[in-house]
PDB file of C-alpha atoms in Angstrom:
ATOM      1  CA  MET A  27    -117.470   3.411  27.859  1.00  0.00           C
ATOM      2  CA  MET A  28    -119.900   0.750  26.686  1.00  0.00           C
ATOM      3  CA  SER A  29    -121.554   1.754  23.447  1.00  0.00           C
ATOM      4  CA  SER A  30    -125.327   1.771  23.220  1.00  0.00           C
ATOM      5  CA  GLN A  31    -124.992   0.886  19.522  1.00  0.00           C
ATOM      6  CA  CYS A  32    -123.401  -2.526  19.924  1.00  0.00           C
ATOM      7  CA  ASN A  33    -123.589  -3.479  23.610  1.00  0.00           C
ATOM      8  CA  LEU A  34    -119.899  -4.464  23.695  1.00  0.00           C
ATOM      9  CA  SER A  35    -117.051  -3.119  25.812  1.00  0.00           C
ATOM     10  CA  PRO A  36    -113.275  -3.446  25.490  1.00  0.00           C
ATOM     11  CA  ILE A  37    -111.868  -4.459  28.881  1.00  0.00           C
ATOM     12  CA  PHE A  38    -108.212  -4.710  29.958  1.00  0.00           C
ATOM     13  CA  VAL A  39    -107.472  -7.456  32.495  1.00  0.00           C
ATOM     14  CA  TYR A  40    -104.141  -7.499  34.328  1.00  0.00           C
ATOM     15  CA  GLY A  41    -104.576  -9.901  37.265  1.00  0.00           C
ATOM     16  CA  THR A  42    -106.541 -13.012  38.115  1.00  0.00           C
ATOM     17  CA  LEU A  43    -108.692 -12.762  34.960  1.00  0.00           C
ATOM     18  CA  LYS A  44    -105.750 -13.285  32.581  1.00  0.00           C
ATOM     19  CA  GLN A  45    -105.255 -16.600  30.784  1.00  0.00           C
ATOM     20  CA  GLY A  46    -103.820 -19.219  33.139  1.00  0.00           C
ATOM     21  CA  GLN A  47    -104.871 -17.290  36.250  1.00  0.00           C
ATOM     22  CA  PRO A  48    -107.452 -18.300  38.895  1.00  0.00           C
ATOM     23  CA  ASN A  49    -110.460 -16.272  37.660  1.00  0.00           C
ATOM     24  CA  HIS A  50    -109.943 -16.672  33.899  1.00  0.00           C
ATOM     25  CA  TYR A  51    -112.707 -19.295  33.901  1.00  0.00           C
ATOM     26  CA  LEU A  52    -115.178 -16.377  34.020  1.00  0.00           C
ATOM     27  CA  LEU A  53    -114.020 -15.432  30.513  1.00  0.00           C
ATOM     28  CA  SER A  54    -113.293 -18.883  29.077  1.00  0.00           C
ATOM     29  CA  ASN A  55    -116.438 -20.635  30.342  1.00  0.00           C
ATOM     30  CA  TYR A  56    -118.915 -17.834  29.741  1.00  0.00           C
ATOM     31  CA  ALA A  57    -122.275 -19.122  28.483  1.00  0.00           C
ATOM     32  CA  GLY A  58    -123.276 -15.956  26.599  1.00  0.00           C
ATOM     33  CA  THR A  59    -121.599 -14.286  23.638  1.00  0.00           C
ATOM     34  CA  GLN A  60    -117.996 -15.477  23.826  1.00  0.00           C
ATOM     35  CA  PRO A  61    -115.613 -12.674  24.738  1.00  0.00           C
ATOM     36  CA  CYS A  62    -113.268 -11.756  21.946  1.00  0.00           C
ATOM     37  CA  PHE A  63    -109.592 -11.954  22.909  1.00  0.00           C
ATOM     38  CA  LEU A  64    -107.931  -9.088  21.053  1.00  0.00           C
ATOM     39  CA  GLY A  65    -104.418  -9.852  22.256  1.00  0.00           C
ATOM     40  CA  LYS A  66    -101.815  -9.030  24.851  1.00  0.00           C
ATOM     41  CA  ALA A  67    -101.623  -5.379  25.774  1.00  0.00           C
ATOM     42  CA  LEU A  68     -99.578  -2.888  27.777  1.00  0.00           C
ATOM     43  CA  THR A  69    -100.897   0.215  29.522  1.00  0.00           C
ATOM     44  CA  THR A  70     -99.752   3.422  27.842  1.00  0.00           C
ATOM     45  CA  ASP A  71     -99.375   5.074  31.257  1.00  0.00           C
ATOM     46  CA  HIS A  72     -97.463   3.884  34.303  1.00  0.00           C
ATOM     47  CA  TRP A  73     -99.616   2.469  37.124  1.00  0.00           C
ATOM     48  CA  PRO A  74     -98.725   0.908  40.487  1.00  0.00           C
ATOM     49  CA  LEU A  75     -99.683  -2.784  40.276  1.00  0.00           C
ATOM     50  CA  VAL A  76     -99.141  -4.421  43.670  1.00  0.00           C
ATOM     51  CA  ILE A  77    -100.118  -7.620  45.464  1.00  0.00           C
ATOM     52  CA  SER A  78    -101.665  -7.079  48.879  1.00  0.00           C
ATOM     53  CA  SER A  79    -103.729  -8.508  51.730  1.00  0.00           C
ATOM     54  CA  PRO A  80    -103.570 -12.015  53.200  1.00  0.00           C
ATOM     55  CA  TYR A  81    -105.477 -13.075  50.060  1.00  0.00           C
ATOM     56  CA  HIS A  82    -102.690 -11.907  47.700  1.00  0.00           C
ATOM     57  CA  ILE A  83    -104.990  -9.763  45.567  1.00  0.00           C
ATOM     58  CA  PRO A  84    -103.468  -7.932  42.580  1.00  0.00           C
ATOM     59  CA  LEU A  85    -104.407  -4.258  42.825  1.00  0.00           C
ATOM     60  CA  LEU A  86    -104.045  -1.534  40.221  1.00  0.00           C
ATOM     61  CA  LEU A  87    -103.914   1.623  42.314  1.00  0.00           C
ATOM     62  CA  ASP A  88    -105.330   4.987  41.287  1.00  0.00           C
ATOM     63  CA  LYS A  89    -101.986   6.706  40.918  1.00  0.00           C
ATOM     64  CA  ARG A  90    -101.521   7.151  37.171  1.00  0.00           C
ATOM     65  CA  GLY A  91     -97.929   8.103  36.365  1.00  0.00           C
ATOM     66  CA  THR A  92     -96.479   6.074  39.266  1.00  0.00           C
ATOM     67  CA  GLY A  93     -95.193   2.517  38.939  1.00  0.00           C
ATOM     68  CA  LYS A  94     -94.680   0.704  35.655  1.00  0.00           C
ATOM     69  CA  ARG A  95     -96.452   0.078  32.393  1.00  0.00           C
ATOM     70  CA  VAL A  96     -98.601  -2.962  33.126  1.00  0.00           C
ATOM     71  CA  PHE A  97     -98.960  -6.051  30.921  1.00  0.00           C
ATOM     72  CA  GLY A  98    -102.354  -7.669  30.529  1.00  0.00           C
ATOM     73  CA  GLU A  99    -104.902  -8.884  28.014  1.00  0.00           C
ATOM     74  CA  LEU A 100    -107.550  -7.047  26.052  1.00  0.00           C
ATOM     75  CA  TYR A 101    -111.018  -8.517  25.499  1.00  0.00           C
ATOM     76  CA  VAL A 102    -114.280  -7.321  24.038  1.00  0.00           C
ATOM     77  CA  VAL A 103    -117.170  -8.465  26.244  1.00  0.00           C
ATOM     78  CA  ASP A 104    -120.933  -8.157  26.139  1.00  0.00           C
ATOM     79  CA  ALA A 105    -123.032  -6.366  28.772  1.00  0.00           C
ATOM     80  CA  MET A 106    -123.900  -9.551  30.679  1.00  0.00           C
ATOM     81  CA  LEU A 107    -120.270 -10.624  31.024  1.00  0.00           C
ATOM     82  CA  LEU A 108    -119.300  -7.073  31.980  1.00  0.00           C
ATOM     83  CA  LYS A 109    -121.859  -7.292  34.807  1.00  0.00           C
ATOM     84  CA  THR A 110    -120.284 -10.601  35.927  1.00  0.00           C
ATOM     85  CA  LEU A 111    -116.836  -8.984  35.945  1.00  0.00           C
ATOM     86  CA  ASP A 112    -118.234  -5.965  37.817  1.00  0.00           C
ATOM     87  CA  ASP A 113    -119.598  -8.334  40.468  1.00  0.00           C
ATOM     88  CA  LEU A 114    -116.247 -10.121  40.825  1.00  0.00           C
ATOM     89  CA  GLU A 115    -114.397  -6.814  41.121  1.00  0.00           C
ATOM     90  CA  GLY A 116    -116.951  -5.227  43.444  1.00  0.00           C
ATOM     91  CA  HIS A 117    -117.559  -2.327  41.038  1.00  0.00           C
ATOM     92  CA  PRO A 118    -118.106   0.451  42.033  1.00  0.00           C
ATOM     93  CA  TYR A 119    -117.500  -0.109  45.767  1.00  0.00           C
ATOM     94  CA  TYR A 120    -114.189  -1.992  45.743  1.00  0.00           C
ATOM     95  CA  TYR A 121    -112.700  -1.393  42.306  1.00  0.00           C
ATOM     96  CA  THR A 122    -113.978   1.238  39.924  1.00  0.00           C
ATOM     97  CA  ARG A 123    -114.126   0.544  36.202  1.00  0.00           C
ATOM     98  CA  VAL A 124    -112.473   3.482  34.428  1.00  0.00           C
ATOM     99  CA  SER A 125    -111.283   4.388  30.929  1.00  0.00           C
ATOM    100  CA  ILE A 126    -107.603   3.931  30.165  1.00  0.00           C
ATOM    101  CA  PHE A 127    -105.474   3.479  27.045  1.00  0.00           C
ATOM    102  CA  VAL A 128    -103.501   0.352  26.223  1.00  0.00           C
ATOM    103  CA  GLU A 129    -101.105  -0.544  23.443  1.00  0.00           C
ATOM    104  CA  LEU A 130    -102.137  -3.736  21.673  1.00  0.00           C
ATOM    105  CA  LEU A 131     -98.911  -5.757  21.419  1.00  0.00           C
ATOM    106  CA  ASP A 132     -99.929  -8.769  19.358  1.00  0.00           C
ATOM    107  CA  PRO A 133    -103.340  -8.436  17.758  1.00  0.00           C
ATOM    108  CA  ARG A 134    -104.931 -11.887  17.680  1.00  0.00           C
ATOM    109  CA  ALA A 135    -108.568 -11.590  16.692  1.00  0.00           C
ATOM    110  CA  SER A 136    -110.267 -10.540  13.506  1.00  0.00           C
ATOM    111  CA  CYS A 137    -113.060  -9.045  15.591  1.00  0.00           C
ATOM    112  CA  GLY A 138    -110.604  -6.509  17.051  1.00  0.00           C
ATOM    113  CA  VAL A 139    -110.432  -3.449  14.884  1.00  0.00           C
ATOM    114  CA  ASN A 140    -113.808  -4.009  13.213  1.00  0.00           C
ATOM    115  CA  THR A 141    -115.615  -4.504  16.541  1.00  0.00           C
ATOM    116  CA  LEU A 142    -113.969  -1.500  18.165  1.00  0.00           C
ATOM    117  CA  SER A 143    -114.490   0.686  15.102  1.00  0.00           C
ATOM    118  CA  SER A 144    -118.213   0.054  15.200  1.00  0.00           C
ATOM    119  CA  CYS A 145    -118.507   0.387  18.983  1.00  0.00           C
ATOM    120  CA  ASN A 146    -116.167   3.178  20.063  1.00  0.00           C
ATOM    121  CA  ASP A 147    -115.954   6.867  19.467  1.00  0.00           C
ATOM    122  CA  GLN A 148    -113.012   7.003  17.040  1.00  0.00           C
ATOM    123  CA  SER A 149    -111.582  10.028  18.865  1.00  0.00           C
ATOM    124  CA  LEU A 150    -110.751   7.616  21.689  1.00  0.00           C
ATOM    125  CA  VAL A 151    -108.570   5.453  19.438  1.00  0.00           C
ATOM    126  CA  PRO A 152    -105.492   7.546  18.508  1.00  0.00           C
ATOM    127  CA  ASP A 153    -104.073   4.815  16.225  1.00  0.00           C
ATOM    128  CA  SER A 154    -104.703   1.187  15.397  1.00  0.00           C
ATOM    129  CA  ARG A 155    -102.471  -0.155  18.199  1.00  0.00           C
ATOM    130  CA  THR A 156    -103.586   2.243  20.939  1.00  0.00           C
ATOM    131  CA  ILE A 157    -107.000   1.269  22.225  1.00  0.00           C
ATOM    132  CA  ALA A 158    -109.346   3.041  24.618  1.00  0.00           C
ATOM    133  CA  CYS A 159    -110.738   0.464  27.010  1.00  0.00           C
ATOM    134  CA  GLU A 160    -111.780   0.042  30.613  1.00  0.00           C
ATOM    135  CA  ALA A 161    -109.912  -1.451  33.559  1.00  0.00           C
ATOM    136  CA  TYR A 162    -110.643  -1.973  37.243  1.00  0.00           C
ATOM    137  CA  ILE A 163    -108.742   0.539  39.394  1.00  0.00           C
ATOM    138  CA  LEU A 164    -108.628   0.782  43.200  1.00  0.00           C
ATOM    139  CA  PHE A 165    -109.482   4.288  44.447  1.00  0.00           C
ATOM    140  CA  ASN A 166    -109.251   5.494  48.077  1.00  0.00           C
ATOM    141  CA  PHE A 167    -106.587   2.923  48.886  1.00  0.00           C
ATOM    142  CA  LYS A 168    -104.400   2.869  51.966  1.00  0.00           C
ATOM    143  CA  LYS A 169    -101.369   4.976  51.091  1.00  0.00           C
ATOM    144  CA  ASP A 170     -98.890   2.420  52.474  1.00  0.00           C
ATOM    145  CA  LEU A 171     -99.792   0.219  49.474  1.00  0.00           C
ATOM    146  CA  LEU A 172     -97.577   2.568  47.444  1.00  0.00           C
ATOM    147  CA  ASN A 173     -94.608   1.221  49.437  1.00  0.00           C
ATOM    148  CA  LEU A 174     -95.100  -2.294  48.033  1.00  0.00           C
ATOM    149  CA  GLU A 175     -93.169  -3.665  45.061  1.00  0.00           C
ATOM    150  CA  TYR A 176     -94.574  -2.464  41.728  1.00  0.00           C
ATOM    151  CA  LEU A 177     -95.130  -5.225  39.189  1.00  0.00           C
ATOM    152  CA  GLU A 178     -95.191  -5.102  35.398  1.00  0.00           C
ATOM    153  CA  ASP A 179     -96.958  -8.425  35.047  1.00  0.00           C
ATOM    154  CA  TYR A 180     -99.073 -10.358  37.555  1.00  0.00           C
ATOM    155  CA  THR A 181     -98.754 -14.126  37.856  1.00  0.00           C
ATOM    156  CA  ASN A 182    -100.312 -16.177  40.631  1.00  0.00           C
ATOM    157  CA  SER A 183     -97.516 -17.975  42.468  1.00  0.00           C
ATOM    158  CA  LEU A 184     -97.035 -20.646  45.102  1.00  0.00           C
ATOM    159  CA  SER A 185     -95.123 -18.176  47.273  1.00  0.00           C
ATOM    160  CA  ARG A 186     -98.068 -15.724  47.253  1.00  0.00           C
ATOM    161  CA  PRO A 187    -101.112 -17.696  46.106  1.00  0.00           C
ATOM    162  CA  TYR A 188    -104.301 -15.791  45.350  1.00  0.00           C
ATOM    163  CA  ILE A 189    -107.122 -16.840  47.686  1.00  0.00           C
ATOM    164  CA  PRO A 190    -110.510 -16.803  45.909  1.00  0.00           C
ATOM    165  CA  CYS A 191    -113.482 -15.247  47.732  1.00  0.00           C
ATOM    166  CA  LYS A 192    -115.088 -18.649  48.245  1.00  0.00           C
ATOM    167  CA  ASP A 193    -111.990 -19.846  50.148  1.00  0.00           C
ATOM    168  CA  ARG A 194    -111.622 -16.819  52.428  1.00  0.00           C
ATOM    169  CA  PRO A 195    -112.696 -17.017  56.063  1.00  0.00           C
ATOM    170  CA  THR A 196    -116.135 -15.557  56.639  1.00  0.00           C
ATOM    171  CA  ASP A 197    -115.232 -14.356  60.129  1.00  0.00           C
ATOM    172  CA  GLY A 198    -112.027 -12.514  59.145  1.00  0.00           C
ATOM    173  CA  PRO A 199    -111.485  -9.049  57.712  1.00  0.00           C
ATOM    174  CA  SER A 200    -112.804  -8.393  54.232  1.00  0.00           C
ATOM    175  CA  GLY A 201    -110.392  -7.696  51.423  1.00  0.00           C
ATOM    176  CA  TYR A 202    -112.057  -4.296  51.168  1.00  0.00           C
ATOM    177  CA  SER A 203    -111.177  -3.214  54.704  1.00  0.00           C
ATOM    178  CA  LEU A 204    -107.594  -4.370  54.310  1.00  0.00           C
ATOM    179  CA  VAL A 205    -106.761  -2.140  51.347  1.00  0.00           C
ATOM    180  CA  LYS A 206    -109.301   0.687  51.241  1.00  0.00           C
ATOM    181  CA  ASP A 207    -108.846   3.906  53.178  1.00  0.00           C
ATOM    182  CA  ILE A 208    -112.367   4.267  54.564  1.00  0.00           C
TER     183      ILE A 208
END
């Protein structure tokens, strides 16, 4: 959905990229154009958000209409940061970045509406609180993942701590093979 006019993309993050979570440093310490935090958001559709694998990875499964409305955060990022996020998420081989709608719950940034108005096709923004954006969704997942508990809001926890890629064993199974139906 990135616009060729402004080189910015609205992106919804729901897992380890949220504030206070293990991969948020990619957004907060970015050396390029600082991402604009638009505010907390909630998916307009229900999605199954689960935690899976020995690495406790939050997964948003491609099963729109199943699960719960998912809480997250909405940012506007530039093309270079989007590429960094794509690399983290393994787009398009692990997760796929797709268009979804979210409801902006507490608009925080002045760049929000103005930035999106200049960058998005207005037909994709039904009203000022519903925003067309992109999110990373897991396609071709193992169907037994639908039997896991559906979450509304991901938080890394001591009982199920997220294991970053750099801390995963190199001789064990990849996260990809544990959750993808290949």
